[in-house]
Amino acid sequence: IPLVLWTSPAYREYDKKRFSEIGSYQNRPYCTEDMIHSILDISGLRTKDLDETRSLFSPNYIERDEYKKW
């Protein structure tokens, strides 16, 4: 499933470190059931339910074997 991420120039400027690294994440295997973690993470929202290892945009992301077989 393709994913397009659009952000404003102001947001990219606000979070320069994240956006300087984000291009290297483009080929990560991923499942849409983890999308809520990615949305929370990229939005800067922190809750007890956020698992950064399941966020497509996190440097703490962990590839799961079950995603690789797709």
C-alpha positions as YAML, in Angstrom:
chain: A
units: angstrom
residues:
- id: 1
  name: ILE
  ca: [0.00, 0.00, 0.00]
- id: 2
  name: PRO
  ca: [1.66, 3.25, -1.04]
- id: 3
  name: LEU
  ca: [1.95, 6.03, 1.50]
- id: 4
  name: VAL
  ca: [2.36, 9.71, 0.76]
- id: 5
  name: LEU
  ca: [3.40, 12.07, 3.53]
- id: 6
  name: TRP
  ca: [2.94, 15.77, 2.96]
- id: 7
  name: THR
  ca: [4.06, 18.31, 5.51]
- id: 8
  name: SER
  ca: [4.23, 22.06, 5.41]
- id: 9
  name: PRO
  ca: [7.60, 23.77, 5.08]
- id: 10
  name: ALA
  ca: [7.04, 25.26, 8.56]
- id: 11
  name: TYR
  ca: [6.61, 21.80, 10.08]
- id: 12
  name: ARG
  ca: [9.70, 20.45, 8.30]
- id: 13
  name: GLU
  ca: [11.64, 23.44, 9.63]
- id: 14
  name: TYR
  ca: [10.26, 22.85, 13.13]
- id: 15
  name: ASP
  ca: [11.41, 19.21, 13.19]
- id: 16
  name: LYS
  ca: [14.55, 19.33, 11.02]
- id: 17
  name: LYS
  ca: [16.24, 16.31, 12.59]
- id: 18
  name: ARG
  ca: [13.29, 13.97, 11.93]
- id: 19
  name: PHE
  ca: [12.87, 15.13, 8.33]
- id: 20
  name: SER
  ca: [16.57, 14.88, 7.56]
- id: 21
  name: GLU
  ca: [16.35, 11.14, 8.36]
- id: 22
  name: ILE
  ca: [12.91, 10.30, 7.00]
- id: 23
  name: GLY
  ca: [14.06, 9.56, 3.45]
- id: 24
  name: SER
  ca: [16.08, 6.60, 4.68]
- id: 25
  name: TYR
  ca: [12.88, 5.01, 6.05]
- id: 26
  name: GLN
  ca: [11.09, 4.68, 2.71]
- id: 27
  name: ASN
  ca: [11.63, 0.95, 2.16]
- id: 28
  name: ARG
  ca: [10.68, -0.28, 5.62]
- id: 29
  name: PRO
  ca: [8.27, -3.23, 5.61]
- id: 30
  name: TYR
  ca: [5.11, -2.10, 7.33]
- id: 31
  name: CYS
  ca: [1.56, -3.09, 8.18]
- id: 32
  name: THR
  ca: [-1.31, -0.61, 8.30]
- id: 33
  name: GLU
  ca: [-2.42, -1.95, 11.68]
- id: 34
  name: ASP
  ca: [0.54, 0.00, 13.11]
- id: 35
  name: MET
  ca: [-0.48, 3.26, 11.43]
- id: 36
  name: ILE
  ca: [-1.84, 4.77, 14.67]
- id: 37
  name: HIS
  ca: [1.66, 4.60, 16.15]
- id: 38
  name: SER
  ca: [3.08, 6.42, 13.13]
- id: 39
  name: ILE
  ca: [0.41, 9.13, 13.25]
- id: 40
  name: LEU
  ca: [0.92, 9.71, 16.97]
- id: 41
  name: ASP
  ca: [4.69, 9.81, 16.53]
- id: 42
  name: ILE
  ca: [4.86, 12.16, 13.53]
- id: 43
  name: SER
  ca: [2.31, 14.44, 15.20]
- id: 44
  name: GLY
  ca: [4.41, 14.66, 18.34]
- id: 45
  name: LEU
  ca: [1.63, 13.19, 20.47]
- id: 46
  name: ARG
  ca: [2.79, 11.03, 23.35]
- id: 47
  name: THR
  ca: [0.52, 8.57, 25.13]
- id: 48
  name: LYS
  ca: [1.05, 5.39, 27.08]
- id: 49
  name: ASP
  ca: [-0.22, 3.54, 24.00]
- id: 50
  name: LEU
  ca: [2.43, 4.85, 21.60]
- id: 51
  name: ASP
  ca: [4.95, 2.18, 20.66]
- id: 52
  name: GLU
  ca: [7.79, 3.86, 18.78]
- id: 53
  name: THR
  ca: [9.09, 0.48, 17.64]
- id: 54
  name: ARG
  ca: [5.92, 0.27, 15.50]
- id: 55
  name: SER
  ca: [6.14, 3.82, 14.09]
- id: 56
  name: LEU
  ca: [7.26, 4.06, 10.49]
- id: 57
  name: PHE
  ca: [8.80, 7.46, 11.24]
- id: 58
  name: SER
  ca: [10.78, 6.52, 14.34]
- id: 59
  name: PRO
  ca: [14.48, 5.77, 14.55]
- id: 60
  name: ASN
  ca: [13.38, 3.17, 17.12]
- id: 61
  name: TYR
  ca: [11.33, 1.24, 14.54]
- id: 62
  name: ILE
  ca: [11.87, -2.53, 14.56]
- id: 63
  name: GLU
  ca: [11.24, -4.63, 11.45]
- id: 64
  name: ARG
  ca: [9.00, -7.56, 12.19]
- id: 65
  name: ASP
  ca: [9.52, -10.87, 10.45]
- id: 66
  name: GLU
  ca: [5.81, -11.21, 9.64]
- id: 67
  name: TYR
  ca: [5.98, -8.00, 7.54]
- id: 68
  name: LYS
  ca: [8.88, -9.24, 5.44]
- id: 69
  name: LYS
  ca: [6.95, -12.11, 3.92]
- id: 70
  name: TRP
  ca: [4.48, -9.78, 2.19]
...
